[in-house]
Short mmCIF file of C-alpha atoms in Angstrom, two decimals:
data_model
loop_
_atom_site.label_atom_id
_atom_site.label_comp_id
_atom_site.label_asym_id
_atom_site.label_seq_id
_atom_site.Cartn_x
_atom_site.Cartn_y
_atom_site.Cartn_z
CA MET B 25 1.25 -80.94 7.24
CA ALA B 26 1.95 -81.16 3.45
CA ARG B 27 3.14 -77.69 3.17
CA ASP B 28 5.39 -78.25 6.13
CA GLN B 29 6.97 -81.27 4.40
CA ALA B 30 7.38 -79.30 1.09
CA VAL B 31 9.12 -76.35 2.85
CA ASN B 32 11.48 -78.81 5.01
CA VAL B 33 12.64 -80.63 1.86
CA VAL B 34 13.30 -77.16 0.00
CA ARG B 35 15.30 -75.97 3.11
CA ALA B 36 17.32 -78.96 3.13
CA VAL B 37 18.19 -78.16 -0.59
CA MET B 38 18.77 -74.66 0.25
CA ALA B 39 21.25 -75.68 3.28
CA TRP B 40 23.10 -78.03 1.01
CA TYR B 41 23.81 -75.07 -1.55
CA ALA B 42 24.70 -72.79 1.36
CA GLY B 43 27.17 -75.29 2.65
CA GLN B 44 28.65 -75.64 -0.79
CA VAL B 45 28.82 -71.89 -1.21
CA THR B 46 30.77 -71.71 1.99
CA LYS B 47 33.04 -74.40 1.20
CA GLU B 48 33.65 -73.08 -2.34
CA ARG B 49 34.57 -69.34 -0.88
CA ARG B 50 36.99 -70.94 1.72
CA ALA B 51 38.83 -72.98 -0.93
CA PRO B 52 42.41 -72.07 -1.54
CA MET B 53 41.39 -71.06 -5.17
CA PRO B 54 37.58 -70.46 -5.05
CA ASN B 55 35.86 -70.99 -8.50
CA PRO B 56 33.62 -67.83 -8.86
CA ALA B 57 31.61 -69.40 -11.74
CA ARG B 58 30.89 -72.22 -9.29
CA VAL B 59 29.99 -69.89 -6.57
CA GLU B 60 27.71 -67.97 -8.95
CA GLU B 61 25.98 -71.32 -10.05
CA LEU B 62 25.42 -72.46 -6.59
CA THR B 63 24.02 -69.25 -5.22
CA ALA B 64 21.71 -69.05 -8.19
CA ALA B 65 20.35 -72.42 -7.52
CA TRP B 66 20.01 -71.20 -3.76
CA GLU B 67 17.98 -68.48 -4.85
CA ALA B 68 15.77 -70.43 -7.12
CA ALA B 69 15.10 -72.83 -4.21
CA ARG B 70 14.24 -69.72 -2.20
CA ALA B 71 11.78 -68.34 -4.81
CA ASP B 72 10.06 -71.92 -4.75
CA GLN B 73 9.92 -71.95 -1.15
CA ASN B 74 8.30 -68.39 -1.00
CA ARG B 75 5.72 -69.61 -3.65
CA LEU B 76 4.67 -72.57 -1.33
CA ALA B 77 2.92 -70.02 0.87
CA GLU B 78 0.06 -69.82 -1.74
CA ALA B 79 0.49 -72.93 -3.52
CA ASP B 80 -2.39 -75.49 -3.81
CA PRO B 81 -1.88 -79.01 -2.80
CA GLU B 82 -1.05 -80.26 -6.23
CA GLU B 83 1.86 -77.54 -6.61
CA MET B 84 3.00 -78.42 -3.05
CA ALA B 85 3.32 -82.14 -3.89
CA ARG B 86 5.15 -81.14 -7.09
CA VAL B 87 7.58 -78.87 -5.32
CA ALA B 88 8.03 -81.35 -2.66
CA ALA B 89 8.78 -84.36 -5.05
CA HIS B 90 11.07 -82.25 -7.20
CA TYR B 91 13.19 -81.11 -4.21
CA ALA B 92 13.28 -84.41 -2.57
CA GLY B 93 14.67 -85.96 -5.77
CA ARG B 94 17.19 -83.01 -6.14
CA TYR B 95 18.34 -83.50 -2.51
CA ARG B 96 18.76 -87.27 -3.19
CA GLU B 97 21.06 -86.40 -6.35
CA LEU B 98 22.98 -83.73 -4.33
CA ARG B 99 23.79 -86.11 -1.50
CA GLU B 100 24.95 -88.95 -3.88
CA PRO B 101 28.86 -89.40 -3.59
#
């Protein structure tokens, strides 16, 4: 169950980044640096998600806590 929770919170952050990339690309004047920044953050989250497959409970908890905090930050107005 802990692995599923960690994966879900990482996926939520990845979805946020993907949505922002799409939004930026569709903007009247897209900012390539912003797209690059968001894409790099998405890729980092994906790498962390992939590592969860072999993570021990301590690492899973660390990743889940990190991404839960990150998700809250990203969703703040």
